[in-house]
């Protein structure tokens, strides 16, 4: 069974063909991603209108390349999956409409995929991880702890009440005049810096529940910059980055530990702690999660970097999982810029899913 997956919810235009493996998991036959970093760099962040336009211009060619690279003819596909949200409405419309058109033209089953569900299920594509497990999703748009109990069965255990972690990295980078996207730059600068130089807050540490808050930490960095009274010099930039990253590491460790505890109370022992999202590339954060995994005895699974950030393979895989269960969608499926995985959870303050 082979499915084409299309991803256009943010600033990556992506298409991929994934095939079901006999013993479980999947084989990625192709995974073509165009990251629009260059298109947005001048603005210091993703500009929705530019993103939507770029998706329109790039997507049909990317789909063609994904099929060619997979050496699969269109007729050999068993289904088409497209991310239908949550994300930027313009981009979602491009991917969803393209997916529907391909499905309609080829008379193939169509699956409208929740982008968060695709992140949540990626560890099953790569490692055949069994349910239930805890997902820590840390990206530019999302920061959530989700109990993944089955396909379509998700319970939100914690989430940020304001900024996403990747967003906080990007905003701190901007304050320090580091190039976009800021996360990797902050990590690089932090390697040369003193994490104890600035005494920054650890918001939500040891609070009940497993929610995150990042905006106070970001403001604290801004106040330290103002206190310096001059544009931070390279050594100060490094110390600010190291101090900020150390605070984020402490917060992630504490909140994930709390998330594991809540998971156990509600669903029993998790099979794994799975990490997804672009921030999972950060080495200091990976180390902290490895320590947590050793201490708690919960196996840590971090899919390879190119599958942690936005990609089409995860959409194709979620499509395969749903297709096997007969969970297909009609041509009337509307884009969902907001689409919480856990419909029973209270809506997030930041308006994100
Ligand atoms: P995504 O939203 O999954 O596409 O991931 C992009 C986000 O991850 C951006 O906010 C980046 O700044 C952030 N990011 C990428 N690499 C790193 C890193 N090494 N450290 C911290 N954040 C990162
Ligand atoms: Mg992205």
CSV table of C-alpha atoms and ligand atoms in Angstrom, one decimal:
chain,number,residue,atom,x,y,z
A,1,UNK,CA,0.0,0.0,0.0
A,2,UNK,CA,1.4,3.4,-1.1
A,3,UNK,CA,0.2,6.9,-0.2
A,4,UNK,CA,1.2,10.3,-1.5
A,5,UNK,CA,1.5,12.9,1.3
A,6,UNK,CA,1.3,16.7,0.9
A,7,UNK,CA,2.4,19.3,3.5
A,8,UNK,CA,1.8,23.1,3.2
A,9,UNK,CA,0.6,24.3,6.6
A,10,UNK,CA,3.5,26.7,7.3
A,11,UNK,CA,6.8,27.5,5.4
A,12,UNK,CA,7.7,24.0,4.1
A,13,UNK,CA,6.3,22.9,0.8
A,14,UNK,CA,6.6,19.1,0.8
A,15,UNK,CA,5.5,15.9,-1.0
A,16,UNK,CA,6.4,12.3,-0.3
A,17,UNK,CA,5.5,8.7,-1.1
A,18,UNK,CA,5.4,6.2,1.7
A,19,UNK,CA,4.8,2.5,1.4
A,20,UNK,CA,3.6,0.2,4.2
A,21,UNK,CA,6.2,-2.3,5.4
A,22,UNK,CA,5.2,-5.9,6.0
A,23,UNK,CA,6.3,-6.2,9.6
A,24,UNK,CA,5.0,-2.8,10.7
A,25,UNK,CA,6.2,0.8,10.1
A,26,UNK,CA,6.8,2.3,6.6
A,27,UNK,CA,9.3,2.7,3.9
A,28,UNK,CA,9.9,6.3,2.7
A,29,UNK,CA,10.2,6.0,-1.1
A,30,UNK,CA,10.7,9.7,-1.5
A,31,UNK,CA,10.6,12.8,0.7
A,32,UNK,CA,10.9,16.1,-1.2
A,33,UNK,CA,10.9,19.3,0.9
A,34,UNK,CA,11.4,22.9,-0.1
A,35,UNK,CA,12.0,25.0,2.9
A,36,UNK,CA,11.0,28.6,2.3
A,37,UNK,CA,13.5,30.1,4.7
A,38,UNK,CA,15.1,32.3,2.0
A,39,UNK,CA,11.7,33.7,1.0
A,40,UNK,CA,11.0,34.8,4.5
A,41,UNK,CA,14.4,35.6,5.9
A,42,UNK,CA,14.3,39.3,5.0
A,43,UNK,CA,11.2,39.7,7.2
A,44,UNK,CA,12.5,37.8,10.2
A,45,UNK,CA,9.6,35.4,10.3
A,46,UNK,CA,7.0,33.6,8.1
A,47,UNK,CA,4.9,36.0,6.1
A,48,UNK,CA,1.6,34.1,5.4
A,49,UNK,CA,0.8,35.7,2.0
A,50,UNK,CA,4.4,35.0,0.7
A,51,UNK,CA,4.1,31.4,2.0
A,52,UNK,CA,0.8,30.7,0.3
A,53,UNK,CA,2.1,32.1,-3.0
A,54,UNK,CA,5.2,30.0,-2.8
A,55,UNK,CA,3.2,26.9,-2.1
A,56,UNK,CA,1.1,27.5,-5.2
A,57,UNK,CA,4.2,28.0,-7.3
A,58,UNK,CA,6.1,25.0,-6.0
A,59,UNK,CA,3.7,22.3,-5.2
A,60,UNK,CA,2.8,20.7,-8.5
A,61,UNK,CA,6.5,20.4,-9.4
A,62,UNK,CA,7.3,18.9,-6.0
A,63,UNK,CA,4.5,16.3,-6.3
A,64,UNK,CA,6.0,15.3,-9.7
A,65,UNK,CA,9.5,15.1,-8.2
A,66,UNK,CA,8.2,13.0,-5.3
A,67,UNK,CA,6.6,10.5,-7.7
A,68,UNK,CA,9.7,10.4,-9.9
A,69,UNK,CA,12.1,9.9,-6.9
A,70,UNK,CA,9.9,7.1,-5.6
A,71,UNK,CA,9.7,5.6,-9.0
A,72,UNK,CA,6.0,5.2,-8.6
A,73,UNK,CA,3.4,6.0,-11.2
A,74,UNK,CA,0.4,8.0,-10.2
A,75,UNK,CA,-1.8,5.0,-11.1
A,76,UNK,CA,0.2,2.9,-8.5
A,77,UNK,CA,-0.9,5.1,-5.6
A,78,UNK,CA,-3.5,3.7,-3.2
A,79,UNK,CA,-4.5,7.0,-1.8
A,80,UNK,CA,-3.7,10.8,-1.4
A,81,UNK,CA,-3.2,12.5,1.9
A,82,UNK,CA,-2.9,16.3,2.5
A,83,UNK,CA,-2.5,18.3,5.6
A,84,UNK,CA,-5.8,20.1,6.2
A,85,UNK,CA,-4.6,22.1,9.3
A,86,UNK,CA,-3.8,23.5,11.8
A,87,UNK,CA,-1.7,26.1,10.1
A,88,UNK,CA,-1.8,29.2,7.9
A,89,UNK,CA,-5.0,29.2,6.0
A,90,UNK,CA,-3.6,30.2,2.6
A,91,UNK,CA,-1.1,27.4,2.6
A,92,UNK,CA,-3.5,24.8,3.9
A,93,UNK,CA,-5.9,25.7,1.1
A,94,UNK,CA,-3.2,25.1,-1.5
A,95,UNK,CA,-2.2,21.7,-0.2
A,96,UNK,CA,-5.7,20.5,0.6
A,97,UNK,CA,-7.1,21.6,-2.8
A,98,UNK,CA,-4.2,20.0,-4.7
A,99,UNK,CA,-4.7,16.7,-2.7
A,100,UNK,CA,-8.4,16.7,-3.4
A,101,UNK,CA,-7.9,17.4,-7.1
A,102,UNK,CA,-5.4,14.5,-7.4
A,103,UNK,CA,-7.7,12.1,-5.6
A,104,UNK,CA,-10.7,13.1,-7.6
A,105,UNK,CA,-8.8,12.9,-10.9
A,106,UNK,CA,-7.4,9.5,-10.1
A,107,UNK,CA,-10.5,8.1,-8.4
A,108,UNK,CA,-8.4,7.4,-5.2
A,109,UNK,CA,-9.3,7.6,-1.5
A,110,UNK,CA,-8.5,10.9,0.1
A,111,UNK,CA,-7.3,11.5,3.6
A,112,UNK,CA,-7.4,15.0,5.2
A,113,UNK,CA,-4.7,14.9,7.8
A,114,UNK,CA,-4.2,16.9,11.0
A,115,UNK,CA,-0.7,18.1,10.9
A,116,UNK,CA,-0.2,17.5,14.6
A,117,UNK,CA,-1.5,13.9,14.2
A,118,UNK,CA,1.1,13.4,11.5
A,119,UNK,CA,3.9,14.6,14.0
A,120,UNK,CA,2.4,12.3,16.6
A,121,UNK,CA,2.4,9.2,14.4
A,122,UNK,CA,5.9,9.7,12.9
A,123,UNK,CA,7.6,7.4,15.4
A,124,UNK,CA,5.4,4.6,14.2
A,125,UNK,CA,6.6,5.2,10.6
A,126,UNK,CA,10.3,5.1,11.6
A,127,UNK,CA,10.3,2.6,14.5
A,128,UNK,CA,6.9,1.0,14.6
A,129,UNK,CA,6.4,2.3,18.2
A,130,UNK,CA,3.3,0.8,19.8
A,131,UNK,CA,0.5,2.8,21.6
A,132,UNK,CA,0.3,4.3,24.1
A,133,UNK,CA,3.1,6.8,24.2
A,134,UNK,CA,3.8,10.4,25.2
A,135,UNK,CA,4.6,12.9,22.5
A,136,UNK,CA,6.5,16.1,23.2
A,137,UNK,CA,6.0,18.4,20.2
A,138,UNK,CA,8.3,21.4,20.2
A,139,UNK,CA,8.2,23.5,17.0
A,140,UNK,CA,8.0,27.0,15.8
A,141,UNK,CA,4.2,27.0,16.1
A,142,UNK,CA,3.4,24.3,18.7
A,143,UNK,CA,4.5,23.3,22.2
A,144,UNK,CA,2.4,20.4,23.5
A,145,UNK,CA,2.6,17.2,25.5
A,146,UNK,CA,0.1,14.7,24.0
A,147,UNK,CA,-0.9,11.2,25.1
A,148,UNK,CA,-1.1,9.2,21.9
A,149,UNK,CA,-3.4,6.2,22.7
A,150,UNK,CA,-4.3,5.2,19.1
A,151,UNK,CA,-5.0,6.6,15.7
A,152,UNK,CA,-7.5,9.4,16.4
A,153,UNK,CA,-7.2,9.0,20.1
A,154,UNK,CA,-5.2,11.9,21.6
A,155,UNK,CA,-5.3,13.5,25.0
A,156,UNK,CA,-3.6,16.8,25.6
A,157,UNK,CA,-1.6,16.7,28.8
A,158,UNK,CA,0.1,20.0,28.6
A,159,UNK,CA,0.7,22.9,26.2
A,160,UNK,CA,2.1,26.4,26.2
A,161,UNK,CA,-0.2,29.1,27.4
A,162,UNK,CA,1.5,31.8,25.3
A,163,UNK,CA,4.5,31.4,22.9
A,164,UNK,CA,5.8,28.2,21.4
A,165,UNK,CA,9.4,27.2,22.3
A,166,UNK,CA,10.7,27.6,18.7
A,167,UNK,CA,9.0,31.0,18.6
A,168,UNK,CA,10.7,32.0,21.8
A,169,UNK,CA,14.1,31.0,20.3
A,170,UNK,CA,13.3,33.0,17.2
A,171,UNK,CA,12.3,36.1,19.2
A,172,UNK,CA,15.3,36.0,21.4
A,173,UNK,CA,17.5,35.7,18.3
A,174,UNK,CA,15.8,38.7,16.8
A,175,UNK,CA,16.4,40.8,19.9
A,176,UNK,CA,20.1,39.9,19.6
A,177,UNK,CA,20.3,40.6,15.8
A,178,UNK,CA,21.0,37.0,15.0
A,179,UNK,CA,19.7,35.8,11.5
A,180,UNK,CA,16.4,34.0,11.0
A,181,UNK,CA,15.5,31.2,11.8
A,182,UNK,CA,17.0,32.0,15.2
A,183,UNK,CA,16.9,28.6,17.0
A,184,UNK,CA,20.1,27.1,15.5
A,185,UNK,CA,21.9,30.5,15.8
A,186,UNK,CA,21.0,30.8,19.5
A,187,UNK,CA,22.2,27.2,20.1
A,188,UNK,CA,25.5,28.0,18.3
A,189,UNK,CA,26.1,31.2,20.2
A,190,UNK,CA,25.2,29.4,23.5
A,191,UNK,CA,28.0,27.0,23.0
A,192,UNK,CA,30.5,29.8,23.7
A,193,UNK,CA,28.5,31.4,26.5
A,194,UNK,CA,28.2,31.2,30.3
A,195,UNK,CA,24.7,29.9,31.2
A,196,UNK,CA,25.0,31.3,34.8
A,197,UNK,CA,25.8,34.9,33.7
A,198,UNK,CA,22.2,36.0,33.6
A,199,UNK,CA,19.7,34.9,36.2
A,200,UNK,CA,16.6,34.2,34.1
A,201,UNK,CA,13.3,32.8,35.3
A,202,UNK,CA,12.1,29.2,34.8
A,203,UNK,CA,8.3,29.8,34.2
A,204,UNK,CA,5.9,27.1,35.4
A,205,UNK,CA,8.7,25.1,37.1
A,206,UNK,CA,7.2,22.5,39.5
A,207,UNK,CA,3.7,23.9,39.0
A,208,UNK,CA,0.8,21.4,39.0
A,209,UNK,CA,-0.1,20.1,35.6
A,210,UNK,CA,2.3,20.1,32.6
A,211,UNK,CA,1.7,23.4,30.9
A,212,UNK,CA,4.4,25.7,29.6
A,213,UNK,CA,4.8,29.4,29.5
A,214,UNK,CA,7.6,31.2,27.5
A,215,UNK,CA,6.7,34.8,27.2
A,216,UNK,CA,8.0,35.8,30.6
A,217,UNK,CA,11.3,34.3,29.9
A,218,UNK,CA,11.5,36.1,26.6
A,219,UNK,CA,10.7,39.4,28.3
A,220,UNK,CA,13.3,38.7,31.0
A,221,UNK,CA,15.9,38.4,28.2
A,222,UNK,CA,14.7,41.8,26.7
A,223,UNK,CA,15.1,43.4,30.2
A,224,UNK,CA,18.6,42.1,30.6
A,225,UNK,CA,19.5,43.5,27.2
A,226,UNK,CA,18.0,46.9,28.2
A,227,UNK,CA,20.0,46.8,31.5
A,228,UNK,CA,23.2,46.4,29.6
A,229,UNK,CA,22.6,49.9,28.1
A,230,UNK,CA,24.3,49.1,24.8
A,231,UNK,CA,24.0,46.7,21.9
A,232,UNK,CA,25.1,43.4,23.3
A,233,UNK,CA,28.7,42.6,22.4
A,234,UNK,CA,29.5,39.1,21.0
A,235,UNK,CA,30.5,37.7,24.5
A,236,UNK,CA,27.3,39.1,26.0
A,237,UNK,CA,25.2,37.6,23.1
A,238,UNK,CA,26.8,34.2,23.8
A,239,UNK,CA,26.1,34.5,27.6
A,240,UNK,CA,22.5,35.7,27.0
A,241,UNK,CA,21.9,32.7,24.6
A,242,UNK,CA,23.5,30.2,27.0
A,243,UNK,CA,21.4,31.6,29.9
A,244,UNK,CA,18.2,31.5,27.8
A,245,UNK,CA,18.8,28.0,26.5
A,246,UNK,CA,19.7,26.7,30.1
A,247,UNK,CA,16.3,28.1,31.3
A,248,UNK,CA,14.4,26.5,28.4
A,249,UNK,CA,16.2,23.2,29.0
A,250,UNK,CA,15.2,23.3,32.7
A,251,UNK,CA,11.6,24.1,31.8
A,252,UNK,CA,11.3,21.3,29.2
A,253,UNK,CA,12.9,18.8,31.5
A,254,UNK,CA,10.5,19.7,34.4
A,255,UNK,CA,7.3,19.9,32.3
A,256,UNK,CA,8.1,16.6,30.4
A,257,UNK,CA,8.7,14.9,33.7
A,258,UNK,CA,5.4,16.2,35.0
A,259,UNK,CA,3.8,15.0,31.7
A,260,UNK,CA,5.1,11.5,32.1
A,261,UNK,CA,3.7,11.4,35.7
A,262,UNK,CA,0.3,12.6,34.5
A,263,UNK,CA,0.4,10.1,31.7
A,264,UNK,CA,1.1,7.2,34.1
A,265,UNK,CA,-1.7,8.3,36.4
A,266,UNK,CA,-4.3,8.3,33.6
A,267,UNK,CA,-3.1,5.7,31.1
A,268,UNK,CA,-0.5,3.5,32.8
A,269,UNK,CA,3.1,3.3,31.8
A,270,UNK,CA,4.0,4.9,28.4
A,271,UNK,CA,5.8,2.7,25.8
A,272,UNK,CA,8.0,5.6,24.9
A,273,UNK,CA,8.6,9.3,25.0
A,274,UNK,CA,8.6,10.6,21.4
A,275,UNK,CA,9.9,14.0,20.5
A,276,UNK,CA,9.0,15.9,17.3
A,277,UNK,CA,9.3,19.4,15.9
A,278,UNK,CA,12.2,21.6,14.7
A,279,UNK,CA,13.4,22.4,18.3
A,280,UNK,CA,14.2,18.7,18.8
A,281,UNK,CA,17.3,19.4,16.7
A,282,UNK,CA,18.7,21.3,19.8
A,283,UNK,CA,21.5,19.2,21.4
A,284,UNK,CA,21.1,20.6,24.9
A,285,UNK,CA,17.4,19.8,24.8
A,286,UNK,CA,18.2,16.3,23.5
A,287,UNK,CA,20.7,15.7,26.3
A,288,UNK,CA,18.1,16.8,28.9
A,289,UNK,CA,15.5,14.5,27.5
A,290,UNK,CA,18.1,11.6,27.4
A,291,UNK,CA,18.8,12.2,31.1
A,292,UNK,CA,15.0,12.2,31.9
A,293,UNK,CA,14.6,9.0,29.9
A,294,UNK,CA,17.4,7.3,31.9
A,295,UNK,CA,16.0,8.5,35.2
A,296,UNK,CA,12.4,7.5,34.5
A,297,UNK,CA,13.1,4.3,32.5
A,298,UNK,CA,10.9,5.5,29.6
A,299,UNK,CA,12.5,4.9,26.2
A,300,UNK,CA,13.3,8.1,24.3
A,301,UNK,CA,12.6,8.1,20.5
A,302,UNK,CA,13.7,11.1,18.5
A,303,UNK,CA,13.0,10.6,14.8
A,304,UNK,CA,15.7,11.8,12.4
A,305,UNK,CA,15.9,15.6,12.0
A,306,UNK,CA,14.4,15.7,8.6
A,307,UNK,CA,11.3,13.9,9.9
A,308,UNK,CA,11.1,16.0,13.1
A,309,UNK,CA,10.5,19.2,11.1
A,310,UNK,CA,7.6,19.6,8.7
A,311,UNK,CA,7.7,17.1,5.8
A,312,UNK,CA,5.4,15.1,3.5
A,313,UNK,CA,6.4,11.7,4.7
A,314,UNK,CA,4.6,12.1,8.0
A,315,UNK,CA,1.5,13.2,6.2
A,316,UNK,CA,1.7,10.2,3.9
A,317,UNK,CA,2.2,7.9,6.9
A,318,UNK,CA,-0.8,9.4,8.8
A,319,UNK,CA,-2.7,8.8,5.5
A,320,UNK,CA,-1.6,5.2,5.5
A,321,UNK,CA,-2.6,4.6,9.1
A,322,UNK,CA,-6.1,6.2,8.4
A,323,UNK,CA,-6.6,4.4,5.1
A,324,UNK,CA,-6.0,1.0,6.8
A,325,UNK,CA,-8.7,1.8,9.3
A,326,UNK,CA,-11.1,3.0,6.5
A,327,UNK,CA,-10.9,6.6,7.8
A,328,UNK,CA,-11.2,8.5,4.5
A,329,UNK,CA,-12.6,11.9,3.9
A,330,UNK,CA,-14.9,13.5,1.3
A,331,UNK,CA,-14.3,16.3,-1.1
A,332,UNK,CA,-16.2,18.7,1.1
A,333,UNK,CA,-13.6,18.6,3.9
A,334,UNK,CA,-12.9,22.2,4.7
A,335,UNK,CA,-9.5,23.7,5.7
A,336,UNK,CA,-9.1,23.9,9.5
A,337,UNK,CA,-6.6,26.7,10.4
A,338,UNK,CA,-7.3,25.7,14.0
A,339,UNK,CA,-7.7,22.0,14.7
A,340,UNK,CA,-6.9,20.8,18.2
A,341,UNK,CA,-5.9,17.1,18.3
A,342,UNK,CA,-7.8,16.7,21.6
A,343,UNK,CA,-11.2,18.3,20.9
A,344,UNK,CA,-12.2,17.9,24.6
A,345,UNK,CA,-9.3,20.0,25.8
A,346,UNK,CA,-9.9,23.7,26.6
A,347,UNK,CA,-9.0,25.9,23.7
A,348,UNK,CA,-5.5,27.4,23.9
A,349,UNK,CA,-5.1,31.1,24.8
A,350,UNK,CA,-2.8,31.7,21.9
A,351,UNK,CA,-5.4,30.6,19.4
A,352,UNK,CA,-3.2,27.7,18.3
A,353,UNK,CA,-4.5,24.2,18.1
B,1,LIG,P1,9.3,23.6,12.7
B,1,LIG,O1,8.3,24.6,13.3
B,1,LIG,O2,9.0,22.2,13.2
B,1,LIG,O3,9.4,23.8,11.2
B,1,LIG,O4,10.7,24.0,13.3
B,1,LIG,C1,11.2,25.3,13.2
B,1,LIG,C2,11.5,25.9,14.6
B,1,LIG,O5,12.5,25.1,15.3
B,1,LIG,C3,12.0,27.3,14.5
B,1,LIG,O6,11.4,28.1,15.5
B,1,LIG,C4,13.5,27.2,14.8
B,1,LIG,O7,14.1,28.3,15.3
B,1,LIG,C5,13.5,26.0,15.8
B,1,LIG,N1,14.8,25.3,15.8
B,1,LIG,C6,15.4,24.7,14.8
B,1,LIG,N2,16.6,24.2,15.2
B,1,LIG,C7,16.8,24.6,16.5
B,1,LIG,C8,17.8,24.4,17.4
B,1,LIG,N3,19.0,23.8,17.1
B,1,LIG,N4,17.6,24.9,18.7
B,1,LIG,C9,16.5,25.6,19.0
B,1,LIG,N5,15.4,25.8,18.1
B,1,LIG,C10,15.6,25.3,16.9
B,2,LIG,MG1,8.5,25.0,9.5
